[in-house]
mmCIF file of C-alpha atoms in Angstrom:
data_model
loop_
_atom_site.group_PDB
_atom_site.id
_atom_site.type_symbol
_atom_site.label_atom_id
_atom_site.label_comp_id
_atom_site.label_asym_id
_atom_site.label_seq_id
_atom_site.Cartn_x
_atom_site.Cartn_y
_atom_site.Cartn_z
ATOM 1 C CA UNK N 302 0.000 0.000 0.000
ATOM 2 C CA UNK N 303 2.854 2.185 -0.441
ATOM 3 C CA UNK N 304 4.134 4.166 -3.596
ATOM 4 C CA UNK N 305 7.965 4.954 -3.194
ATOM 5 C CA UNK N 306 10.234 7.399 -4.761
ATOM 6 C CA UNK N 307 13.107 4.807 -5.441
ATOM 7 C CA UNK N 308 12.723 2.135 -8.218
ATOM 8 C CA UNK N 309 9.211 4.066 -9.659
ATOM 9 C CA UNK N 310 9.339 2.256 -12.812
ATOM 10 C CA UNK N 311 8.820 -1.516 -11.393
ATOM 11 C CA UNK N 312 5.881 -0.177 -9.202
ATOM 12 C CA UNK N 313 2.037 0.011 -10.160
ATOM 13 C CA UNK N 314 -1.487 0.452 -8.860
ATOM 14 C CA UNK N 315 -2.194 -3.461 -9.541
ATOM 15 C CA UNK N 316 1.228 -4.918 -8.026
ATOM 16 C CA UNK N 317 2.908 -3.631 -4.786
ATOM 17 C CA UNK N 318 6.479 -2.790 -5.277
ATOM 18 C CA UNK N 319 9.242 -5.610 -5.599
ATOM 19 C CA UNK N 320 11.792 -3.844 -3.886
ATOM 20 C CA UNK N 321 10.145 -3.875 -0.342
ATOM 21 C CA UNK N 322 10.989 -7.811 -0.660
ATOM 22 C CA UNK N 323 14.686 -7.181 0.779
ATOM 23 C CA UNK N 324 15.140 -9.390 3.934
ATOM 24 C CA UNK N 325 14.622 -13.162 4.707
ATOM 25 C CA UNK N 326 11.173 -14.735 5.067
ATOM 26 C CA UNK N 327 9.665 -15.741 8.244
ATOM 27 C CA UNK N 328 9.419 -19.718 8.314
ATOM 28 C CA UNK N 329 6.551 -21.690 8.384
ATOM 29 C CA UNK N 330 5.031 -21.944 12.435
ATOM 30 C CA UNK N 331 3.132 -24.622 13.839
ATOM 31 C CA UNK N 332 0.724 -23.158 16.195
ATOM 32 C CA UNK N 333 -0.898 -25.918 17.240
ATOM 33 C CA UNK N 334 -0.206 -26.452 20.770
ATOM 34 C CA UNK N 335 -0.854 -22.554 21.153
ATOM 35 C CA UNK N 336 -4.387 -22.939 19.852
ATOM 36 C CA UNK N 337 -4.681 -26.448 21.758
ATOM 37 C CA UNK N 338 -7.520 -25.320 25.066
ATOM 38 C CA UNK N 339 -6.345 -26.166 28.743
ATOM 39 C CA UNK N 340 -8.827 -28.831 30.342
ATOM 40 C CA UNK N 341 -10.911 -27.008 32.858
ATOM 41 C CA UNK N 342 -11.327 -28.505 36.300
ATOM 42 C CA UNK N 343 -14.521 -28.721 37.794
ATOM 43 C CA UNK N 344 -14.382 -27.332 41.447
ATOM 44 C CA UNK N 345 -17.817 -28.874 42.052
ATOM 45 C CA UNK N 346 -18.036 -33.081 41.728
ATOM 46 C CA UNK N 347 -21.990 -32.448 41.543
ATOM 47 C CA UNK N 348 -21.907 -30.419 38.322
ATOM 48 C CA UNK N 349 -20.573 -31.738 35.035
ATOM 49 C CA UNK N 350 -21.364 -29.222 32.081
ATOM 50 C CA UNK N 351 -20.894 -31.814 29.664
ATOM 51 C CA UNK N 352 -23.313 -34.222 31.465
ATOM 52 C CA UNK N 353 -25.947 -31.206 31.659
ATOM 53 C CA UNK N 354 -26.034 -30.248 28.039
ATOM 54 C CA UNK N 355 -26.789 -34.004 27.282
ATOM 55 C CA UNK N 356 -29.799 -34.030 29.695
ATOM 56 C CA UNK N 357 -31.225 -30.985 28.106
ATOM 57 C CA UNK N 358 -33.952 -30.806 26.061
ATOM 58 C CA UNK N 359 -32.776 -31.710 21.891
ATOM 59 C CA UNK N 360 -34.938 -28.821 20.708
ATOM 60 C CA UNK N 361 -33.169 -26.353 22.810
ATOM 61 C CA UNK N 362 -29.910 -27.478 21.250
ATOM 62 C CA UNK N 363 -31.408 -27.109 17.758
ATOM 63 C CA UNK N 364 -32.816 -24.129 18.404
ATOM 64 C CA UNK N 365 -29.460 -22.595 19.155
ATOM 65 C CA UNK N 366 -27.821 -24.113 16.325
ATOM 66 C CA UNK N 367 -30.245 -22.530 14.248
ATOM 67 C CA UNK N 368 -30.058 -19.244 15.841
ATOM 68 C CA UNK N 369 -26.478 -19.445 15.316
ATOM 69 C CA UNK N 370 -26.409 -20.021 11.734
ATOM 70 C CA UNK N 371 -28.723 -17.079 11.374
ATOM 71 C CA UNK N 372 -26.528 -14.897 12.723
ATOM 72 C CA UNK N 373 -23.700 -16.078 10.864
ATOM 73 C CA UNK N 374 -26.064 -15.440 7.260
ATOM 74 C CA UNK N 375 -26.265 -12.227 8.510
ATOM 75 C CA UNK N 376 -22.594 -11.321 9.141
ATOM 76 C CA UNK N 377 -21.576 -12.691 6.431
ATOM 77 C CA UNK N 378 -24.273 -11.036 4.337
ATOM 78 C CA UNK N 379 -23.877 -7.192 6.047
ATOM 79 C CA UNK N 380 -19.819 -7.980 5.515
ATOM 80 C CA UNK N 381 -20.230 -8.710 1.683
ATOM 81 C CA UNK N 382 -22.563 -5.771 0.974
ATOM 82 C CA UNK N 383 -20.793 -3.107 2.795
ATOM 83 C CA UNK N 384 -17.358 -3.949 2.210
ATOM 84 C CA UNK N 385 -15.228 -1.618 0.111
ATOM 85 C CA UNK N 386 -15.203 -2.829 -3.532
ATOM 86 C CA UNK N 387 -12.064 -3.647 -5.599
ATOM 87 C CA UNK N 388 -12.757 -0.608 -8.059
ATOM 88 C CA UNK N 389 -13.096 1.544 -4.819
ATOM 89 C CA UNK N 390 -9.685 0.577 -3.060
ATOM 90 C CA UNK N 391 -7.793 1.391 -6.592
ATOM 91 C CA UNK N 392 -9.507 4.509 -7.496
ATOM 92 C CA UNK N 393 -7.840 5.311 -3.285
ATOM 93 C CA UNK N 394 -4.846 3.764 -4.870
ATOM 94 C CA UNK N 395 -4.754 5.791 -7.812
ATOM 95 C CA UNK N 396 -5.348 8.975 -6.422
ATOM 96 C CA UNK N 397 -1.841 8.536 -4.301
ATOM 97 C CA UNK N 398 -0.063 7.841 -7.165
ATOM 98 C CA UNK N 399 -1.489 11.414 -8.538
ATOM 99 C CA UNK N 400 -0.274 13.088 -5.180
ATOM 100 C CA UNK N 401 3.100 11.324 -5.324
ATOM 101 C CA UNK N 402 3.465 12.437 -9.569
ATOM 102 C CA UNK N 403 3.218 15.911 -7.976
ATOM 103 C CA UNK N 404 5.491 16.304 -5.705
ATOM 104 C CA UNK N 405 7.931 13.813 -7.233
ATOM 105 C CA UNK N 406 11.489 15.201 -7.655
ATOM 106 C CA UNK N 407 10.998 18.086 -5.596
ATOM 107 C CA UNK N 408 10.854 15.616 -2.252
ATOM 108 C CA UNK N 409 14.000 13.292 -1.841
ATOM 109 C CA UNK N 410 12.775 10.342 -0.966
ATOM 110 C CA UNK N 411 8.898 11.153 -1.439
ATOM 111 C CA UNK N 412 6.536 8.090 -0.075
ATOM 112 C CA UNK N 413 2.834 8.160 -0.638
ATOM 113 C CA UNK N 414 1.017 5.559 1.185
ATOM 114 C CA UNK N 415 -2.296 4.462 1.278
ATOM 115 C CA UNK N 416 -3.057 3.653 5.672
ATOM 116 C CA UNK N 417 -6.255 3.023 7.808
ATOM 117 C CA UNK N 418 -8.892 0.893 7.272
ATOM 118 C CA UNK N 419 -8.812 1.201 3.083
ATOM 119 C CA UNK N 420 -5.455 -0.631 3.226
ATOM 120 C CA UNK N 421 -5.800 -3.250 6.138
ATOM 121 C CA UNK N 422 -8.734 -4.884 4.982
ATOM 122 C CA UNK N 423 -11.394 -3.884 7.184
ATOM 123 C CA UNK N 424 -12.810 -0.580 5.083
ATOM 124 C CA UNK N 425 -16.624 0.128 4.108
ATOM 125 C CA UNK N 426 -17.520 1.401 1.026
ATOM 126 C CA UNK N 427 -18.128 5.115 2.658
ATOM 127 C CA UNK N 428 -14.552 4.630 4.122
ATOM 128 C CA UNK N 429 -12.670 8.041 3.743
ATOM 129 C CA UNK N 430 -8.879 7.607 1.978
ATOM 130 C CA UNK N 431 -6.668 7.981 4.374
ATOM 131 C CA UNK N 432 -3.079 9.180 2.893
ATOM 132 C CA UNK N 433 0.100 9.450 4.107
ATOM 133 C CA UNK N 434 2.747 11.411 2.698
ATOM 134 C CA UNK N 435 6.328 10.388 3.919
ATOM 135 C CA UNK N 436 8.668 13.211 3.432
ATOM 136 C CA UNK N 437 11.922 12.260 5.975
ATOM 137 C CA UNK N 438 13.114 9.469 7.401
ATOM 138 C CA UNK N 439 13.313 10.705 10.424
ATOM 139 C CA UNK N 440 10.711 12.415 12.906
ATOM 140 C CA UNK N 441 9.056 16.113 12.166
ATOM 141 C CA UNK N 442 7.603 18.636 14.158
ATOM 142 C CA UNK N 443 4.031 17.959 13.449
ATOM 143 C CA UNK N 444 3.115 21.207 15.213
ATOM 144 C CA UNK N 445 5.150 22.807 12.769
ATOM 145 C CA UNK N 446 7.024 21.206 10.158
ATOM 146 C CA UNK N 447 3.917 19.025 9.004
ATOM 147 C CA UNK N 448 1.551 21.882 9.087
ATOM 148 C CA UNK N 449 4.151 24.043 6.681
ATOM 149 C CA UNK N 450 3.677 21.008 3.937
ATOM 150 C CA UNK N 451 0.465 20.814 4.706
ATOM 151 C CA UNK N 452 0.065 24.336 3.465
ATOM 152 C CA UNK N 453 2.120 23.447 0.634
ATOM 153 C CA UNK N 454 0.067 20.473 -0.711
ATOM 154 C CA UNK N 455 -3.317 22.549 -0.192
ATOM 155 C CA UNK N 456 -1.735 25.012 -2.665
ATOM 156 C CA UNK N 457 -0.892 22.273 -4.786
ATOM 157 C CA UNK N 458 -4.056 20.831 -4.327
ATOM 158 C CA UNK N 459 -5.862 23.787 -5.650
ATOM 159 C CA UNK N 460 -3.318 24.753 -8.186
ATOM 160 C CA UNK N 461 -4.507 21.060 -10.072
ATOM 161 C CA UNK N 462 -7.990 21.785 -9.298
ATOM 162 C CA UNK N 463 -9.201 18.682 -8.705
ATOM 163 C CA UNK N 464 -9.637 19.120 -4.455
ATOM 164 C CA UNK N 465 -12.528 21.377 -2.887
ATOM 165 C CA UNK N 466 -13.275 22.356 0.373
ATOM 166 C CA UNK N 467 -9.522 21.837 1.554
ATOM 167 C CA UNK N 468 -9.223 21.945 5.530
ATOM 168 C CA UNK N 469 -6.614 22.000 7.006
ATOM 169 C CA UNK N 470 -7.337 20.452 10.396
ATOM 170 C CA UNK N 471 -4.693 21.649 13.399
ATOM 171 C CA UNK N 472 -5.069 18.141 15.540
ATOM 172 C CA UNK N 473 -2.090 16.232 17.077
ATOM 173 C CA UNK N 474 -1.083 14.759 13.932
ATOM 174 C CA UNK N 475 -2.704 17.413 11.538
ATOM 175 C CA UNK N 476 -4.254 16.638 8.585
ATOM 176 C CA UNK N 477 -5.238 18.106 4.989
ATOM 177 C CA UNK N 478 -9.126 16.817 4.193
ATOM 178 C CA UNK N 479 -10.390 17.819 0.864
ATOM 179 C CA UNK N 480 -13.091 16.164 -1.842
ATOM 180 C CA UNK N 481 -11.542 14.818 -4.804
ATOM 181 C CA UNK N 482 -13.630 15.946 -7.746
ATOM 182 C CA UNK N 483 -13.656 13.487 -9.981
ATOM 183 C CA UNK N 484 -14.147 10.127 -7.904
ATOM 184 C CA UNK N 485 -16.287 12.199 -4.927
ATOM 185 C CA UNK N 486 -13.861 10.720 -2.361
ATOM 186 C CA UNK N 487 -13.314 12.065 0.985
ATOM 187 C CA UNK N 488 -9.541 12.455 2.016
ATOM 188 C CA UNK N 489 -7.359 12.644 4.743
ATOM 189 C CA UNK N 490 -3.304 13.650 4.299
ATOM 190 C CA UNK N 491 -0.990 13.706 6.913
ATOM 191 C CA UNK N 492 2.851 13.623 7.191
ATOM 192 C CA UNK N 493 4.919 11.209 8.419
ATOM 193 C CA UNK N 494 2.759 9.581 10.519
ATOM 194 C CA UNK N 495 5.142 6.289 10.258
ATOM 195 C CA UNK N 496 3.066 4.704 13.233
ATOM 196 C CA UNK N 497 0.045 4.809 11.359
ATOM 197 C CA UNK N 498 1.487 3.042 8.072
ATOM 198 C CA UNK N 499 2.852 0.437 10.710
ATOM 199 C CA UNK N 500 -0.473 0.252 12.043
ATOM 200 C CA UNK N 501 -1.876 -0.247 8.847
ATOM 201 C CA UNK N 502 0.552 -3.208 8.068
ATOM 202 C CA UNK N 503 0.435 -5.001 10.896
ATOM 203 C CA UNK N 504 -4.181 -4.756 10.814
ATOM 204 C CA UNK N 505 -3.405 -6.151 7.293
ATOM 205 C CA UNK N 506 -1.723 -9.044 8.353
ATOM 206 C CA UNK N 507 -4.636 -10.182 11.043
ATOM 207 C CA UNK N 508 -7.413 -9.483 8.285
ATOM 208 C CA UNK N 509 -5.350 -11.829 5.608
ATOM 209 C CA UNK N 510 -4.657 -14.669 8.174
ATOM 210 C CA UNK N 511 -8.050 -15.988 8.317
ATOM 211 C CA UNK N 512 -11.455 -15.010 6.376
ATOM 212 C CA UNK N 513 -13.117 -14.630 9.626
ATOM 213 C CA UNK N 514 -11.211 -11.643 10.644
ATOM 214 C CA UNK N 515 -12.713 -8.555 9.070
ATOM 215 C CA UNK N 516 -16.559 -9.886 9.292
ATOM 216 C CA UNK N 517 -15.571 -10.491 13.208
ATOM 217 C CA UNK N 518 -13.248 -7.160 13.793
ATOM 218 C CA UNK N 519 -13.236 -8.974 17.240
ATOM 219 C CA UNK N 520 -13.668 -12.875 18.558
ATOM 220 C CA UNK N 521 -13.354 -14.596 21.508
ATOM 221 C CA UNK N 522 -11.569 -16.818 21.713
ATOM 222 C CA UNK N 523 -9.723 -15.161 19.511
ATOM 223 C CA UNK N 524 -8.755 -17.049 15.502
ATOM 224 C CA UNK N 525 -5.793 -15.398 14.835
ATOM 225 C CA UNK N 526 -1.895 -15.466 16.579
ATOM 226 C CA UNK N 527 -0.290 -12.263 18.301
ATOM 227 C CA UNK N 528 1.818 -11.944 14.635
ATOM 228 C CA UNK N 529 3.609 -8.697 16.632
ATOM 229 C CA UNK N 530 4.617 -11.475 19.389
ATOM 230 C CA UNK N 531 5.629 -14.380 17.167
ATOM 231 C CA UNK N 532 7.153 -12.661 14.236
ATOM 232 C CA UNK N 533 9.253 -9.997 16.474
ATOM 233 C CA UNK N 534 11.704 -9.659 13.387
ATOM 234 C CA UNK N 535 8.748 -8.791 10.270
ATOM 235 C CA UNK N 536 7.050 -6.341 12.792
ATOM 236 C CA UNK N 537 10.206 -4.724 14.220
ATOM 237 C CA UNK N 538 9.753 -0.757 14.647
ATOM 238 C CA UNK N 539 13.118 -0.121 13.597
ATOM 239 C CA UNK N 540 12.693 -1.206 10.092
ATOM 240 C CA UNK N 541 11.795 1.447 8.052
ATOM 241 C CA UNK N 542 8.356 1.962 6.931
ATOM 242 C CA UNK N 543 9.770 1.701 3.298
ATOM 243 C CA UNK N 544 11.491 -1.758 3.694
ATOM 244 C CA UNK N 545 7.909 -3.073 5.121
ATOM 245 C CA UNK N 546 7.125 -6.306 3.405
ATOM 246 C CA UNK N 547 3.904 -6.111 1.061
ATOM 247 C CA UNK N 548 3.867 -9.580 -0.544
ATOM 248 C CA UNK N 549 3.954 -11.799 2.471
ATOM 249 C CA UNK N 550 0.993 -14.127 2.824
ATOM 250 C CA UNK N 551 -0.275 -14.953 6.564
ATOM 251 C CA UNK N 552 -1.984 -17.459 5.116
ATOM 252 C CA UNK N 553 0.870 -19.616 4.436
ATOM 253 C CA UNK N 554 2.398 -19.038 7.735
ATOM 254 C CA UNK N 555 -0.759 -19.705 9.586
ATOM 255 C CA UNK N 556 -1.065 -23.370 9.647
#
């Protein structure tokens, strides 16, 4: 979800870009003993919760089953129709390769990427696009220094004409909302917000590990690993947001 200064000419809207792939894969994890549920003890020899559901009544039991699977149609059916579409996420896409063709070669080492829910899987169709525009390697002033570019993409912005109603909103990490004309999509810039892209990855990685995920948001007990915990090394803060992997697949390290 990232579109990087170096190397432009491998990356694209449909293909994330090859050279984030620069550091050895994770290996394949067996998590089964993790997932594997502690026997409970019973504290009380006169109660036996297995021995209870067998003594009640067979339609209560059916009736539950069948509530359940209603309520699982329905998840599944409120998840499919309000989930962002395909064309949706690369018209988001698109319009941060038009911010980073504006500012490229004027910015060393420019990075537009695309964060929040849009990118990790879990977006609605009304989701806003949330952008962010990676300008140093290091750590700005966000009172200051990030406000100042701000100002500069706003002129930009208007300059192109293809942004209205650009607000420029004074907040802890400040951020430039506009309305792009032509695909009616709400937008949020900020600068160098590096924990947000991290954010981003890391929600990505839960949503791709199992199908359940983004339908769920939450579930207890919970279907996917602590991927921060067991894969200290892929989610390491140090690494810089440009080096993040974008071609892993959870899936295949999920087992």
């Amino acid at each position: 979800f990232g579109y990087k200064q170096t190397n432009r000419q491998r990356n694209n809207m449909k293909l994330p870009p090859q050279d984030f792939n620069n550091y050895d894969d994770e290996p394949s994890m067996n998590f089964s003993q993790l997932n594997r549920k502690r026997p409970r003890e019973s504290h009380s020899p006169k109660f036996n919760k297995a021995k209870k559901l067998k003594q009640d009544d067979n339609n209560t039991v059916n009736s539950n089953s069948s509530n359940f699977h209603v309520l699982e149609s329905e998840l599944l059916n409120h998840y499919s129709t309000a989930k962002q579409l395909d064309s949706t996420y690369t018209l988001k896409w698109k319009l941060c390769q038009d911010l980073f063709a504006m500012f490229i070669g004027i910015v060393p080492n420019l990075g537009v990427y695309l964060v929040g829910s849009s990118a990790n899987g879990f977006a609605t169709e009304d989701t806003d696009a949330d952008i962010c525009i990676v300008i140093s390697s290091y750590p700005i002033d966000q009172k200051r220094e990030a406000v100042k570019f701000l100002e500069i993409v706003r002129r930009a912005l208007r300059k192109k004409i293809f942004a209205g109603s650009c607000d420029l909103i004074r907040a802890r990490v400040p951020i430039l909302r506009f309305t792009d004309y032509a695909t009616r999509l709400r937008c949020d810039v900020n600068i160098n917000n590096s924990t947000g892209i991290r954010n981003t990855d890391l929600l990505r990685f839960y949503s791709e590990t199992d199908e359940r995920v983004a339908p769920l948001g939450i579930a207890k007990p919970s279907v996917v690993p602590v991927w921060q915990a067991l894969l200290p090394n892929r989610f390491d803060v140090n690494i810089p947001v440009s080096r993040l992997k974008r071609t892993d697949e959870p899936k295949l390290i999920w087992s």
